[in-house]
PDB file of C-alpha atoms in Angstrom:
ATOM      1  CA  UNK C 187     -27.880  -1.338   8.350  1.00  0.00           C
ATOM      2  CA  UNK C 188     -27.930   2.304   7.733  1.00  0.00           C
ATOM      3  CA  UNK C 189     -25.240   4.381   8.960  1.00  0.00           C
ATOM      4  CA  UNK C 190     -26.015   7.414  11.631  1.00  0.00           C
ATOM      5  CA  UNK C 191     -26.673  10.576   9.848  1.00  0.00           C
ATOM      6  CA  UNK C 192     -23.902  12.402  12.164  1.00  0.00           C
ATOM      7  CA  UNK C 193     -22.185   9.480  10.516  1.00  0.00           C
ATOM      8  CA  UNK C 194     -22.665  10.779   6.916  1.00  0.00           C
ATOM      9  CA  UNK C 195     -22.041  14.385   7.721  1.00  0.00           C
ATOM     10  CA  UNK C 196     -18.425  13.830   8.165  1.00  0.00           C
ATOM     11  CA  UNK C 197     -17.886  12.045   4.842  1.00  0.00           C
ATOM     12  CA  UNK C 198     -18.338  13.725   1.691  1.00  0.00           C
ATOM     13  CA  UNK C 199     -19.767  11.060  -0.743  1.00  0.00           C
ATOM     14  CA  UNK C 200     -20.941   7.397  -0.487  1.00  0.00           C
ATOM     15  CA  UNK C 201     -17.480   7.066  -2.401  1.00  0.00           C
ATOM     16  CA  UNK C 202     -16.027   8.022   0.990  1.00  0.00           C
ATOM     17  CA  UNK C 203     -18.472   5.909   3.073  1.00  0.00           C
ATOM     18  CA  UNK C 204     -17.444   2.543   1.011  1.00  0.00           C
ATOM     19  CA  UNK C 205     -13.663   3.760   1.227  1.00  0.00           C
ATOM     20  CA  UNK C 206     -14.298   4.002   5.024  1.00  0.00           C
ATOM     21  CA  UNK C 207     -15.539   0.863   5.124  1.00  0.00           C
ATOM     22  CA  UNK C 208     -13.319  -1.495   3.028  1.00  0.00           C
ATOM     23  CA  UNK C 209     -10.557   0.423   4.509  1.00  0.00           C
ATOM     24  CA  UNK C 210     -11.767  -0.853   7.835  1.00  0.00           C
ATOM     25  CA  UNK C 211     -11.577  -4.578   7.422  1.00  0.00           C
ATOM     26  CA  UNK C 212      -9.032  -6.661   8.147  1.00  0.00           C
ATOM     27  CA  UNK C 213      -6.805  -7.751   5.844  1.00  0.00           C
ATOM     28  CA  UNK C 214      -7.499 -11.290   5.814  1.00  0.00           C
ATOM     29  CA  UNK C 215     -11.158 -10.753   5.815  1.00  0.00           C
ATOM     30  CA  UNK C 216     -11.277  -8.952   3.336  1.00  0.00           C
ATOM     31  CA  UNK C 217     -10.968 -11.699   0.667  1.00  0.00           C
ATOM     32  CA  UNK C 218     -13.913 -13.271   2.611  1.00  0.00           C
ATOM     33  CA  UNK C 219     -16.352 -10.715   2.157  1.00  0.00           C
ATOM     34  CA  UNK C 220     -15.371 -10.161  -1.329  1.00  0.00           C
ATOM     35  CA  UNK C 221     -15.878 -13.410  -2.350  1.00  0.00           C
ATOM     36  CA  UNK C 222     -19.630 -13.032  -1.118  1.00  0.00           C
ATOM     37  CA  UNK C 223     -20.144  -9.901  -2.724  1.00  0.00           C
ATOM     38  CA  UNK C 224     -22.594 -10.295  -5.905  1.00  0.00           C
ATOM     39  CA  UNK C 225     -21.252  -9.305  -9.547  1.00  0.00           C
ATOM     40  CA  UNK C 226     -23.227  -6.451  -9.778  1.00  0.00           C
ATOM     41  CA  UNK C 227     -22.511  -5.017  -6.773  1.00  0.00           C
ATOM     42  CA  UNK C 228     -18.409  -6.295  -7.434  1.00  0.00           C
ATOM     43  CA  UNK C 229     -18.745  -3.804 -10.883  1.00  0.00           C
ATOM     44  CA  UNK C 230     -20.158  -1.391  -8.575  1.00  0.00           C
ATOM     45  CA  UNK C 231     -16.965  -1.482  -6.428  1.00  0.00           C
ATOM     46  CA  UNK C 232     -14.568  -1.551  -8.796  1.00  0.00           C
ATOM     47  CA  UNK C 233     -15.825   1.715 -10.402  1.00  0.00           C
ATOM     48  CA  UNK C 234     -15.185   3.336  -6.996  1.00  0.00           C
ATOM     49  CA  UNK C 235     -11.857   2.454  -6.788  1.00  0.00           C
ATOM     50  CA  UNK C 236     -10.102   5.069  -9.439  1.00  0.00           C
ATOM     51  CA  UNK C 237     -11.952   7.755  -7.898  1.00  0.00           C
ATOM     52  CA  UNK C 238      -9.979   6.614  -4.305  1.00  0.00           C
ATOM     53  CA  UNK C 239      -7.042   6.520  -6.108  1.00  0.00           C
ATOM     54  CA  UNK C 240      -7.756  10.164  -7.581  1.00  0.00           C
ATOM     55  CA  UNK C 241      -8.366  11.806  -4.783  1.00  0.00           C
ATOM     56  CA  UNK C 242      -5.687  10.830  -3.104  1.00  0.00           C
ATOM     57  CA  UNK C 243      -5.152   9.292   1.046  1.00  0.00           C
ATOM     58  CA  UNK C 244      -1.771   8.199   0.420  1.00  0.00           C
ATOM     59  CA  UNK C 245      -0.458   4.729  -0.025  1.00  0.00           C
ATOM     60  CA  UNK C 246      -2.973   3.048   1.957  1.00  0.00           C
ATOM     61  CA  UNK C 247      -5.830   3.891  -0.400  1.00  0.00           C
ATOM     62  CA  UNK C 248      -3.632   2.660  -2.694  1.00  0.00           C
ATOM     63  CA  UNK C 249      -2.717  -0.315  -1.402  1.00  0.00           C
ATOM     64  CA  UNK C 250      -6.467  -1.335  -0.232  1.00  0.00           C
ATOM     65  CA  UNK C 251      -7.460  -0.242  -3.897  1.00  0.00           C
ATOM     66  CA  UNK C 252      -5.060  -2.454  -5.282  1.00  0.00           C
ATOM     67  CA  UNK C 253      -5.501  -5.159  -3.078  1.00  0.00           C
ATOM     68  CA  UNK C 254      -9.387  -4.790  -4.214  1.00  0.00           C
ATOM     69  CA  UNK C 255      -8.714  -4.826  -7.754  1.00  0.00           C
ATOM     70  CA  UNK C 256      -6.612  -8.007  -8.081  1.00  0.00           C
ATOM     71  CA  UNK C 257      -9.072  -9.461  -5.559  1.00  0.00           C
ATOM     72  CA  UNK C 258     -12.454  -8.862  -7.816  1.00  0.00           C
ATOM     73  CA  UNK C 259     -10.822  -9.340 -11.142  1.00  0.00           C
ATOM     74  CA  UNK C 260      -9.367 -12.547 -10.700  1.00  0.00           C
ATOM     75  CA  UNK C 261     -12.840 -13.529  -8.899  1.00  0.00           C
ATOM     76  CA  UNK C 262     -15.154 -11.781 -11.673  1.00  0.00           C
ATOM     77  CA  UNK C 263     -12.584 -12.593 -14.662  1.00  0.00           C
ATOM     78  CA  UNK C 264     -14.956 -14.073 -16.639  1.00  0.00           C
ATOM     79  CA  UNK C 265     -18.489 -11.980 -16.505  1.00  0.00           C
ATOM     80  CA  UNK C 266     -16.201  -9.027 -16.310  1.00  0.00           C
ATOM     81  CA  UNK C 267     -14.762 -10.225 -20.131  1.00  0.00           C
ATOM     82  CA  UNK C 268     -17.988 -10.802 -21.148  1.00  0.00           C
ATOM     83  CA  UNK C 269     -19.673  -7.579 -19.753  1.00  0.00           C
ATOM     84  CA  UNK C 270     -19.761  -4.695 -22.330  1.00  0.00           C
ATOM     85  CA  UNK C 271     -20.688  -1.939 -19.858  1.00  0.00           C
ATOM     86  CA  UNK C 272     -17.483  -3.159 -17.509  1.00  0.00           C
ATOM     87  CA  UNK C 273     -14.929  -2.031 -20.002  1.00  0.00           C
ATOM     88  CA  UNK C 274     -14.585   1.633 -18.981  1.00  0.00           C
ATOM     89  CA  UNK C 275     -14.858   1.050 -15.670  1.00  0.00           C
ATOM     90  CA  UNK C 276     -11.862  -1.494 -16.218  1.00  0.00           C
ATOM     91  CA  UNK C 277      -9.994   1.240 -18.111  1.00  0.00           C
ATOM     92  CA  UNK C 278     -10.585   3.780 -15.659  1.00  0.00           C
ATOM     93  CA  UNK C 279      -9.390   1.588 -13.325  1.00  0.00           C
ATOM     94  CA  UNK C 280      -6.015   0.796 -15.481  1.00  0.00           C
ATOM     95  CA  UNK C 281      -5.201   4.164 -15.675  1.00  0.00           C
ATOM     96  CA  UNK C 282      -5.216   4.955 -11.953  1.00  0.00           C
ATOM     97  CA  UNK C 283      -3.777   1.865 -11.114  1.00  0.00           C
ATOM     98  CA  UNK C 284      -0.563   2.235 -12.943  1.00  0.00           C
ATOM     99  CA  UNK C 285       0.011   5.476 -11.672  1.00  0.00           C
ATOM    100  CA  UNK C 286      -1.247   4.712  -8.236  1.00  0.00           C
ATOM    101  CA  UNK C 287       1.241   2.132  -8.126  1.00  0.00           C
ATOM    102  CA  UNK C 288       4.316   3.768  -9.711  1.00  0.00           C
ATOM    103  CA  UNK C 289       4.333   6.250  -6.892  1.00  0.00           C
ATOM    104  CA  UNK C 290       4.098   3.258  -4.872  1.00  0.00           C
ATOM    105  CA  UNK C 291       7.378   1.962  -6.443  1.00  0.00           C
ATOM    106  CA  UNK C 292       8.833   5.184  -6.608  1.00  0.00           C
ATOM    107  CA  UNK C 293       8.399   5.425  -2.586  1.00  0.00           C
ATOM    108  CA  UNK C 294       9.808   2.133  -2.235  1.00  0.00           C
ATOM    109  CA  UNK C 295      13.216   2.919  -4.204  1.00  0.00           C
ATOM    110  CA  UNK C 296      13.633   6.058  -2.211  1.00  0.00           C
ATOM    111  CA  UNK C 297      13.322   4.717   1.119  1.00  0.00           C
ATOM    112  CA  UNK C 298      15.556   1.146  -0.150  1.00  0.00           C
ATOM    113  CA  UNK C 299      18.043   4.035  -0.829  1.00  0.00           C
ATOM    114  CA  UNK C 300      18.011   5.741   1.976  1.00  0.00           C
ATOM    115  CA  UNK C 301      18.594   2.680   3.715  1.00  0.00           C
ATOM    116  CA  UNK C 302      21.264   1.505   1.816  1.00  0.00           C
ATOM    117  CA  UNK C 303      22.723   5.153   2.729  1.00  0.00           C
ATOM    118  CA  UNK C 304      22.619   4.482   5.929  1.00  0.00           C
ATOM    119  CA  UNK C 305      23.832   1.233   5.863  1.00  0.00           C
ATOM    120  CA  UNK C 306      26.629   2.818   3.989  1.00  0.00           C
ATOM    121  CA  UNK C 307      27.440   5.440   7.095  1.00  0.00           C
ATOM    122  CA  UNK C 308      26.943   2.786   9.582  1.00  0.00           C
ATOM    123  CA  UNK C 309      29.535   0.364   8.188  1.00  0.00           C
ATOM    124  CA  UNK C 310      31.986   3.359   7.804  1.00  0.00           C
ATOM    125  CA  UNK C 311      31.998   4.470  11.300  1.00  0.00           C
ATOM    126  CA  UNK C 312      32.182   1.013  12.655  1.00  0.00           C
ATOM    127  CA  UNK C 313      35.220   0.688   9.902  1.00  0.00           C
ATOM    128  CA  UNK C 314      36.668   3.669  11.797  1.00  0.00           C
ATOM    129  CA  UNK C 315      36.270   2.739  15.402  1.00  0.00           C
ATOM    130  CA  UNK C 316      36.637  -0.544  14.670  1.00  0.00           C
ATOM    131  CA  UNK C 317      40.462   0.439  13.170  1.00  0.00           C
ATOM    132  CA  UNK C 318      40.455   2.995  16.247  1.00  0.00           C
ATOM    133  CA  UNK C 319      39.824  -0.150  18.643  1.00  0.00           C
ATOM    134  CA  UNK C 320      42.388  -3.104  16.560  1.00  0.00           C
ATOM    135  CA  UNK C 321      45.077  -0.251  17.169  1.00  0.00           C
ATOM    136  CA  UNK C 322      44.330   1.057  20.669  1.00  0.00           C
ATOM    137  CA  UNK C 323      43.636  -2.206  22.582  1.00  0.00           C
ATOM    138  CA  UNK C 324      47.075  -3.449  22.056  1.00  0.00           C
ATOM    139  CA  UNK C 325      48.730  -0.412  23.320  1.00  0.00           C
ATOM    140  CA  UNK C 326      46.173  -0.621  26.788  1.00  0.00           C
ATOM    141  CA  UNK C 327      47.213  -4.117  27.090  1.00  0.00           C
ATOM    142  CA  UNK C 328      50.556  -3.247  27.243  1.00  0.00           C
ATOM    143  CA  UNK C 329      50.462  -0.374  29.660  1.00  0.00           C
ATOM    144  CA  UNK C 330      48.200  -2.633  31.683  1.00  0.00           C
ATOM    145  CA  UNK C 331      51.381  -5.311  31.893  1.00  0.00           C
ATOM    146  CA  UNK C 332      53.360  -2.995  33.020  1.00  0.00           C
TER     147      UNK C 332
END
């Protein structure tokens, strides 16, 4: 099924239009339809994917590329090894991936430390009002005794 041409104004390439697309199924589908989806048009994919990861969209293009990647190669291990024409595809794809996902971990390790910062100012304050509380409640007991 074609899509609407007011469809394919808005997006730029057919890059954009398969993006769109993969991006829109659900995650546990998506293994599903890419286990019905022919070598050819697998290879086809997979050359799309370092050009997402290029132009950008953030984590979740990289995530979705990723997830695509790992997906089709370890389906298509084989004819991919024994294709010629899919080795600079495949080290297109290497390259973008590693940096794709070293931001990834980089964004990870930030936000694990800011966490761990907060966790840090959390427990001090508690610390504090929890000293504040061990020395005051005795004292209100008291008074309240008397």
């Amino acid at each position: 099924r074609l899509p609407s041409p007011l469809r394919c104004a808005c997006l730029h390439s057919p890059s954009d239009y398969v993006l769109r697309a993969v991006s829109g199924v659900r995650a546990s589908d998506l293994e599903s339809a890419l286990l019905m989806l022919p070598f050819g048009d697998a290879l086809r994919l997979l050359g799309y994917l370092p050009t997402w990861l290029r132009d950008g969209g953030g984590g979740a293009t990289a995530e979705t590329s990723t997830r695509v990647s790992v997906l089709l190669l370890r389906l298509h291990h084989v004819q991919l090894v024994a294709t010629p024409a899919a080795r600079t595809t495949l080290l297109a794809l290497r390259a973008s991936l590693r940096g794709a996902v070293q931001g990834l971990k980089d964004t990870a390790g930030f936000n694990l430390a800011g966490l761990r910062h907060l966790q840090r100012l959390a427990r001090e304050r508690t610390g504090v009002m929890g000293d504040l509380a061990d020395t005051l409640l005795p004292a209100k007991r008291a008074l309240a005794r008397t």
